[in-house]
Amino acid sequence: MTADEQWMTLALALARKGLGKTSPNPCVGAVIVSGGKIIGQGWHRRAGGAHAEIAAMRDAQRRGFSNFNSATLFVTLEPCCTHGRTPPCTDAIISGGFKRVVVGATDPNPCHAGRAFKILRRAKIAVTHGVLRYECAALNRAFNHWIVTKKPWVVAKAALTLDGALTLTKNQRAQLTGNAAQRDAQRLRAVSDAILVGAATARIDNPALTVRGVKIRRQPLRVVVTRSGKLPKKLRLFSDADGQRTLVYKNQSWNKILRDLGKRGVTQLLVEGGADVHTQLAKKKLVNEVVLYYVPILAADAQLPRATALQKLPLKNATLTVSGRDLKLQGIV
């Protein structure tokens, strides 16, 4: 591993601290190095807050460094070069006097991609980009997809038996997964902007679709799709403290639903079922990522709802890990 990769690895670790907290902005980390030593570091903590580069510069200033003429800035994503909620980071980098900037991933926004590199080079700053670019881009795959398509990255999640059943009984769904997998699923909810279920799942399970046991900035939106619109108002999705943050889409196309969620700033949508919803999304090729928790049980009942459509999706970069007593399969479609 090169020195640039070592510093970028640290910047990536900082960026991950923003997971679930920065949406609809990307997670970004930055490290300032001078003489082989870190003099400042930071990450983007929330949308509207200081960007990672600015946070790192402020950290360096608190440590007594105000001149960056001999310093190199390592940042996981191409610095912003336009006015948004905050001024352009390229302006701050130039005025700070940096001699070199090392970037991981290029900004995927077609309006910005590569512009910062030209601006910095015009200011006589050496720019190296593409260091750990795959790792840096993967960290923000939901943001990258959303900023280009205007639709959220769709993660289909399900717990199922070894023979693919989503439940053990026809009329009521028992909790299939063990405690470790349940905790892992809560972490997945925590990094999602919205959680979606079908009307049948809402009626039968009466889920809260909230994040529990994980520190978050705010609860994700809850989303229900329905053909009839007949949903009991006593459901927790409408009657709990977050009832005003539940969206209902009646008889709308999936593309329309996803585009509306995209306009609302939903970059990652977690779909938790049921079988009909998963099947529709899979057949329409709208699933971007799959997370399946396999429990060590055989249902042995052909009449039970199954996750067949999700299991048939071709996956790349798939991983199979142990989560307590269960197995977790995760991969990109």
Short mmCIF file of C-alpha atoms in Angstrom, two decimals:
data_model
loop_
_atom_site.label_atom_id
_atom_site.label_comp_id
_atom_site.label_asym_id
_atom_site.label_seq_id
_atom_site.Cartn_x
_atom_site.Cartn_y
_atom_site.Cartn_z
CA MET A 1 0.00 0.00 0.00
CA THR A 2 1.37 3.40 -1.00
CA ALA A 3 1.57 6.39 1.35
CA ASP A 4 -1.31 8.04 -0.55
CA GLU A 5 -3.43 4.93 -0.07
CA GLN A 6 -2.63 4.81 3.63
CA TRP A 7 -3.80 8.39 4.19
CA MET A 8 -6.87 7.82 2.00
CA THR A 9 -7.74 4.73 4.05
CA LEU A 10 -7.82 6.96 7.14
CA ALA A 11 -9.97 9.51 5.28
CA LEU A 12 -12.38 6.69 4.36
CA ALA A 13 -12.64 5.63 8.00
CA LEU A 14 -13.57 9.21 8.90
CA ALA A 15 -16.11 9.38 6.07
CA ARG A 16 -17.89 6.27 7.37
CA LYS A 17 -18.69 8.13 10.57
CA GLY A 18 -21.23 10.11 8.55
CA LEU A 19 -23.21 7.09 7.34
CA GLY A 20 -26.91 7.67 7.93
CA LYS A 21 -26.34 11.27 9.02
CA THR A 22 -25.47 13.32 5.93
CA SER A 23 -28.28 12.49 3.47
CA PRO A 24 -29.04 13.83 0.94
CA ASN A 25 -25.35 14.75 0.93
CA PRO A 26 -22.59 12.15 0.48
CA CYS A 27 -20.32 10.88 3.27
CA VAL A 28 -16.88 12.47 2.96
CA GLY A 29 -13.70 12.31 5.02
CA ALA A 30 -10.56 14.46 4.84
CA VAL A 31 -7.04 14.34 6.29
CA ILE A 32 -4.37 17.06 6.13
CA VAL A 33 -0.77 15.82 6.21
CA SER A 34 2.46 17.78 6.55
CA GLY A 35 5.90 16.30 7.00
CA GLY A 36 4.45 12.83 7.19
CA LYS A 37 2.23 13.74 10.13
CA ILE A 38 -1.49 14.45 10.46
CA ILE A 39 -2.15 18.08 11.31
CA GLY A 40 -5.91 18.05 10.77
CA GLN A 41 -8.79 15.68 10.05
CA GLY A 42 -12.54 15.85 9.72
CA TRP A 43 -15.66 14.48 8.10
CA HIS A 44 -19.00 15.75 6.87
CA ARG A 45 -21.35 15.34 9.84
CA ARG A 46 -24.71 16.53 8.48
CA ALA A 47 -26.33 18.15 5.45
CA GLY A 48 -25.88 21.90 5.71
CA GLY A 49 -22.88 21.53 8.01
CA ALA A 50 -19.20 22.03 7.25
CA HIS A 51 -17.82 19.84 4.50
CA ALA A 52 -15.01 17.43 5.36
CA GLU A 53 -12.29 19.67 3.92
CA ILE A 54 -13.42 22.64 5.99
CA ALA A 55 -13.76 20.49 9.11
CA ALA A 56 -10.19 19.23 8.65
CA MET A 57 -8.85 22.78 8.15
CA ARG A 58 -10.61 23.97 11.30
CA ASP A 59 -9.17 21.02 13.19
CA ALA A 60 -5.69 21.97 12.00
CA GLN A 61 -6.25 25.56 13.07
CA ARG A 62 -7.27 24.40 16.54
CA ARG A 63 -3.96 22.55 16.66
CA GLY A 64 -2.10 25.75 15.81
CA PHE A 65 -1.68 25.35 12.04
CA SER A 66 -2.93 28.19 9.86
CA ASN A 67 -0.58 27.93 6.86
CA PHE A 68 -1.00 24.92 4.57
CA ASN A 69 1.76 25.77 2.07
CA SER A 70 3.63 22.56 2.89
CA ALA A 71 0.56 20.39 3.42
CA THR A 72 -1.32 17.82 1.36
CA LEU A 73 -5.09 17.43 1.60
CA PHE A 74 -6.50 13.91 1.24
CA VAL A 75 -10.27 13.81 0.60
CA THR A 76 -12.48 10.88 -0.36
CA LEU A 77 -14.66 12.82 -2.84
CA GLU A 78 -13.91 15.57 -5.33
CA PRO A 79 -14.27 18.93 -3.51
CA CYS A 80 -17.38 20.96 -4.30
CA CYS A 81 -16.83 23.89 -6.65
CA THR A 82 -20.26 25.57 -6.60
CA HIS A 83 -22.31 27.48 -4.05
CA GLY A 84 -24.88 25.35 -2.23
CA ARG A 85 -25.73 25.49 1.44
CA THR A 86 -22.04 26.28 1.95
CA PRO A 87 -19.42 28.12 -0.16
CA PRO A 88 -17.24 26.13 -2.62
CA CYS A 89 -14.55 24.07 -0.91
CA THR A 90 -12.24 24.77 -3.85
CA ASP A 91 -12.13 28.44 -2.78
CA ALA A 92 -11.10 27.49 0.76
CA ILE A 93 -8.47 25.06 -0.51
CA ILE A 94 -6.94 27.68 -2.79
CA SER A 95 -6.94 30.41 -0.14
CA GLY A 96 -5.48 27.94 2.37
CA GLY A 97 -2.37 27.61 0.22
CA PHE A 98 -2.28 23.83 -0.20
CA LYS A 99 0.47 22.57 -2.49
CA ARG A 100 -1.23 19.25 -3.27
CA VAL A 101 -4.68 17.66 -3.14
CA VAL A 102 -5.30 13.90 -3.34
CA VAL A 103 -8.85 12.78 -4.19
CA GLY A 104 -10.52 9.39 -4.04
CA ALA A 105 -13.68 9.45 -6.15
CA THR A 106 -14.82 11.96 -8.77
CA ASP A 107 -18.11 13.76 -8.12
CA PRO A 108 -20.72 11.75 -10.07
CA ASN A 109 -22.91 14.80 -10.70
CA PRO A 110 -22.57 15.45 -14.46
CA CYS A 111 -22.68 19.19 -13.75
CA HIS A 112 -19.61 19.02 -11.49
CA ALA A 113 -17.60 15.94 -12.43
CA GLY A 114 -13.93 16.91 -12.82
CA ARG A 115 -14.49 20.67 -12.58
CA ALA A 116 -12.75 20.97 -9.22
CA PHE A 117 -9.60 19.37 -10.63
CA LYS A 118 -9.36 22.02 -13.34
CA ILE A 119 -10.01 24.85 -10.88
CA LEU A 120 -7.33 23.64 -8.47
CA ARG A 121 -4.76 23.04 -11.21
CA ARG A 122 -5.35 26.53 -12.58
CA ALA A 123 -4.42 27.74 -9.10
CA LYS A 124 -1.10 25.83 -9.41
CA ILE A 125 -2.15 23.09 -6.98
CA ALA A 126 -1.01 19.56 -7.84
CA VAL A 127 -3.96 17.20 -8.05
CA THR A 128 -3.92 13.41 -7.84
CA HIS A 129 -7.25 11.64 -8.19
CA GLY A 130 -8.44 8.06 -8.28
CA VAL A 131 -6.67 6.88 -5.11
CA LEU A 132 -8.83 4.03 -3.73
CA ARG A 133 -11.52 5.29 -6.09
CA TYR A 134 -13.58 2.07 -5.97
CA GLU A 135 -13.72 2.04 -2.18
CA CYS A 136 -14.53 5.76 -2.06
CA ALA A 137 -17.26 5.45 -4.68
CA ALA A 138 -18.78 2.37 -3.02
CA LEU A 139 -19.21 4.27 0.23
CA ASN A 140 -21.62 6.65 -1.52
CA ARG A 141 -23.25 4.33 -4.04
CA ALA A 142 -26.74 5.42 -2.92
CA PHE A 143 -25.89 9.11 -3.31
CA ASN A 144 -24.14 8.46 -6.64
CA HIS A 145 -27.21 6.66 -7.99
CA TRP A 146 -29.62 9.32 -6.70
CA ILE A 147 -27.69 12.33 -8.00
CA VAL A 148 -27.61 10.84 -11.52
CA THR A 149 -31.02 9.12 -11.80
CA LYS A 150 -33.03 11.30 -9.36
CA LYS A 151 -34.32 8.05 -7.82
CA PRO A 152 -33.22 6.32 -4.62
CA TRP A 153 -30.92 3.32 -4.45
CA VAL A 154 -33.30 0.43 -3.71
CA VAL A 155 -32.18 -2.17 -1.16
CA ALA A 156 -34.46 -5.22 -0.94
CA LYS A 157 -34.19 -6.88 2.47
CA ALA A 158 -35.81 -10.12 3.59
CA ALA A 159 -35.50 -12.82 6.22
CA LEU A 160 -36.22 -16.30 4.92
CA THR A 161 -35.90 -19.97 5.66
CA LEU A 162 -33.33 -22.14 3.92
CA ASP A 163 -35.96 -23.18 1.39
CA GLY A 164 -36.96 -19.57 0.66
CA ALA A 165 -40.11 -19.06 2.75
CA LEU A 166 -40.70 -15.59 4.20
CA THR A 167 -42.91 -16.86 7.01
CA LEU A 168 -43.72 -20.07 8.87
CA THR A 169 -47.51 -19.62 9.00
CA LYS A 170 -50.04 -18.42 6.45
CA ASN A 171 -51.85 -15.83 8.56
CA GLN A 172 -49.21 -14.41 10.86
CA ARG A 173 -45.52 -13.78 10.50
CA ALA A 174 -43.22 -14.93 13.26
CA GLN A 175 -39.84 -13.25 13.85
CA LEU A 176 -37.51 -15.52 11.91
CA THR A 177 -34.05 -14.09 12.59
CA GLY A 178 -32.02 -14.24 15.77
CA ASN A 179 -30.88 -11.29 17.87
CA ALA A 180 -27.62 -10.68 15.97
CA ALA A 181 -29.36 -10.48 12.59
CA GLN A 182 -32.05 -8.24 14.05
CA ARG A 183 -29.39 -5.83 15.34
CA ASP A 184 -27.72 -5.88 11.93
CA ALA A 185 -31.06 -5.10 10.26
CA GLN A 186 -31.48 -2.11 12.57
CA ARG A 187 -28.12 -0.78 11.41
CA LEU A 188 -29.31 -1.17 7.82
CA ARG A 189 -32.43 0.83 8.68
CA ALA A 190 -30.26 3.50 10.29
CA VAL A 191 -28.38 4.24 7.05
CA SER A 192 -31.58 4.36 4.96
CA ASP A 193 -33.69 7.46 4.34
CA ALA A 194 -36.98 5.58 4.01
CA ILE A 195 -38.39 2.11 4.69
CA LEU A 196 -41.10 0.69 2.44
CA VAL A 197 -43.64 -2.12 2.86
CA GLY A 198 -46.74 -3.26 1.03
CA ALA A 199 -50.25 -2.88 2.41
CA ALA A 200 -50.53 -6.58 3.33
CA THR A 201 -47.38 -6.41 5.44
CA ALA A 202 -48.67 -3.24 7.12
CA ARG A 203 -52.00 -4.86 7.98
CA ILE A 204 -50.71 -8.26 9.11
CA ASP A 205 -47.51 -7.30 10.93
CA ASN A 206 -48.50 -3.78 12.08
CA PRO A 207 -44.80 -2.78 12.00
CA ALA A 208 -43.36 0.45 13.42
CA LEU A 209 -40.53 0.55 10.81
CA THR A 210 -38.41 2.58 13.21
CA VAL A 211 -34.72 2.34 14.08
CA ARG A 212 -34.14 0.87 17.52
CA GLY A 213 -30.89 0.40 19.43
CA VAL A 214 -28.85 2.53 17.01
CA LYS A 215 -28.05 6.22 17.46
CA ILE A 216 -29.51 8.22 14.56
CA ARG A 217 -30.11 11.81 13.53
CA ARG A 218 -33.79 11.18 12.86
CA GLN A 219 -36.11 8.31 12.02
CA PRO A 220 -36.42 7.33 8.34
CA LEU A 221 -39.61 8.04 6.45
CA ARG A 222 -42.10 5.16 6.46
CA VAL A 223 -43.70 4.28 3.11
CA VAL A 224 -46.71 2.07 2.33
CA VAL A 225 -47.82 1.10 -1.16
CA THR A 226 -51.43 0.03 -1.59
CA ARG A 227 -53.91 -0.69 -4.36
CA SER A 228 -57.13 -0.06 -2.39
CA GLY A 229 -55.94 2.60 0.03
CA LYS A 230 -57.80 0.77 2.81
CA LEU A 231 -55.36 0.93 5.71
CA PRO A 232 -56.57 0.98 9.34
CA LYS A 233 -55.76 4.28 11.04
CA LYS A 234 -54.95 2.39 14.23
CA LEU A 235 -51.80 0.95 12.62
CA ARG A 236 -48.62 2.09 14.35
CA LEU A 237 -47.46 3.65 11.10
CA PHE A 238 -50.22 6.26 11.52
CA SER A 239 -50.81 6.38 15.28
CA ASP A 240 -47.33 6.58 16.83
CA ALA A 241 -45.17 9.67 17.41
CA ASP A 242 -43.84 9.51 13.83
CA GLY A 243 -47.27 9.15 12.22
CA GLN A 244 -46.83 12.37 10.24
CA ARG A 245 -43.72 10.89 8.60
CA THR A 246 -45.61 8.03 6.95
CA LEU A 247 -46.25 8.30 3.21
CA VAL A 248 -48.97 6.30 1.43
CA TYR A 249 -48.89 5.73 -2.34
CA LYS A 250 -52.18 4.45 -3.73
CA ASN A 251 -52.25 2.76 -7.15
CA GLN A 252 -49.13 4.51 -8.43
CA SER A 253 -46.43 3.13 -10.70
CA TRP A 254 -43.11 2.20 -9.16
CA ASN A 255 -41.25 4.73 -11.30
CA LYS A 256 -43.55 7.49 -10.10
CA ILE A 257 -43.12 6.41 -6.49
CA LEU A 258 -39.35 6.29 -6.75
CA ARG A 259 -39.15 9.66 -8.49
CA ASP A 260 -41.32 11.27 -5.83
CA LEU A 261 -39.16 9.80 -3.07
CA GLY A 262 -36.09 11.07 -4.91
CA LYS A 263 -37.53 14.58 -4.93
CA ARG A 264 -38.00 14.26 -1.17
CA GLY A 265 -34.27 13.63 -0.75
CA VAL A 266 -34.50 9.87 -0.25
CA THR A 267 -31.16 8.54 -1.52
CA GLN A 268 -31.49 5.01 -0.11
CA LEU A 269 -34.81 3.17 0.12
CA LEU A 270 -34.99 0.00 2.19
CA VAL A 271 -37.75 -2.35 1.01
CA GLU A 272 -38.83 -4.81 3.70
CA GLY A 273 -41.64 -6.63 1.91
CA GLY A 274 -43.74 -8.45 1.46
CA ALA A 275 -43.33 -11.05 -1.24
CA ASP A 276 -45.55 -9.26 -3.79
CA VAL A 277 -43.66 -5.98 -3.43
CA HIS A 278 -40.29 -7.69 -3.75
CA THR A 279 -41.46 -9.61 -6.80
CA GLN A 280 -42.77 -6.49 -8.56
CA LEU A 281 -39.56 -4.55 -7.99
CA ALA A 282 -37.34 -7.46 -8.99
CA LYS A 283 -39.26 -8.14 -12.22
CA LYS A 284 -39.16 -4.45 -13.16
CA LYS A 285 -35.38 -4.44 -12.54
CA LEU A 286 -35.67 -1.70 -9.93
CA VAL A 287 -33.73 -3.45 -7.16
CA ASN A 288 -30.13 -2.24 -6.83
CA GLU A 289 -28.98 -4.26 -3.83
CA VAL A 290 -30.15 -7.36 -2.00
CA VAL A 291 -29.76 -8.27 1.68
CA LEU A 292 -31.07 -11.70 2.64
CA TYR A 293 -30.93 -13.22 6.13
CA TYR A 294 -31.16 -17.03 5.97
CA VAL A 295 -32.34 -18.75 9.15
CA PRO A 296 -31.54 -22.42 9.89
CA ILE A 297 -35.11 -23.61 9.36
CA LEU A 298 -36.94 -25.50 6.60
CA ALA A 299 -40.55 -24.39 6.10
CA ALA A 300 -41.46 -27.34 3.85
CA ASP A 301 -44.78 -25.77 2.84
CA ALA A 302 -45.19 -24.82 -0.81
CA GLN A 303 -48.16 -22.55 0.01
CA LEU A 304 -46.12 -20.05 2.04
CA PRO A 305 -44.98 -16.75 0.46
CA ARG A 306 -41.44 -16.92 -0.84
CA ALA A 307 -38.58 -14.65 -1.88
CA THR A 308 -38.07 -16.46 -5.18
CA ALA A 309 -37.76 -13.28 -7.27
CA LEU A 310 -35.02 -11.87 -5.04
CA GLN A 311 -33.14 -15.16 -4.96
CA LYS A 312 -33.05 -15.26 -8.75
CA LEU A 313 -31.42 -11.84 -9.12
CA PRO A 314 -27.81 -12.02 -10.36
CA LEU A 315 -25.44 -10.49 -7.80
CA LYS A 316 -21.92 -9.13 -7.99
CA ASN A 317 -19.52 -8.38 -5.14
CA ALA A 318 -21.68 -10.70 -3.05
CA THR A 319 -20.67 -11.52 0.50
CA LEU A 320 -21.88 -14.30 2.78
CA THR A 321 -21.30 -13.68 6.48
CA VAL A 322 -22.39 -15.25 9.74
CA SER A 323 -24.77 -13.14 11.83
CA GLY A 324 -25.30 -15.00 15.08
CA ARG A 325 -27.16 -18.22 14.22
CA ASP A 326 -28.13 -16.88 10.76
CA LEU A 327 -26.38 -16.27 7.43
CA LYS A 328 -26.39 -12.91 5.69
CA LEU A 329 -26.12 -12.70 1.90
CA GLN A 330 -25.54 -9.20 0.50
CA GLY A 331 -24.75 -8.14 -3.03
CA ILE A 332 -25.25 -5.58 -5.79
CA VAL A 333 -27.68 -6.48 -8.56
#
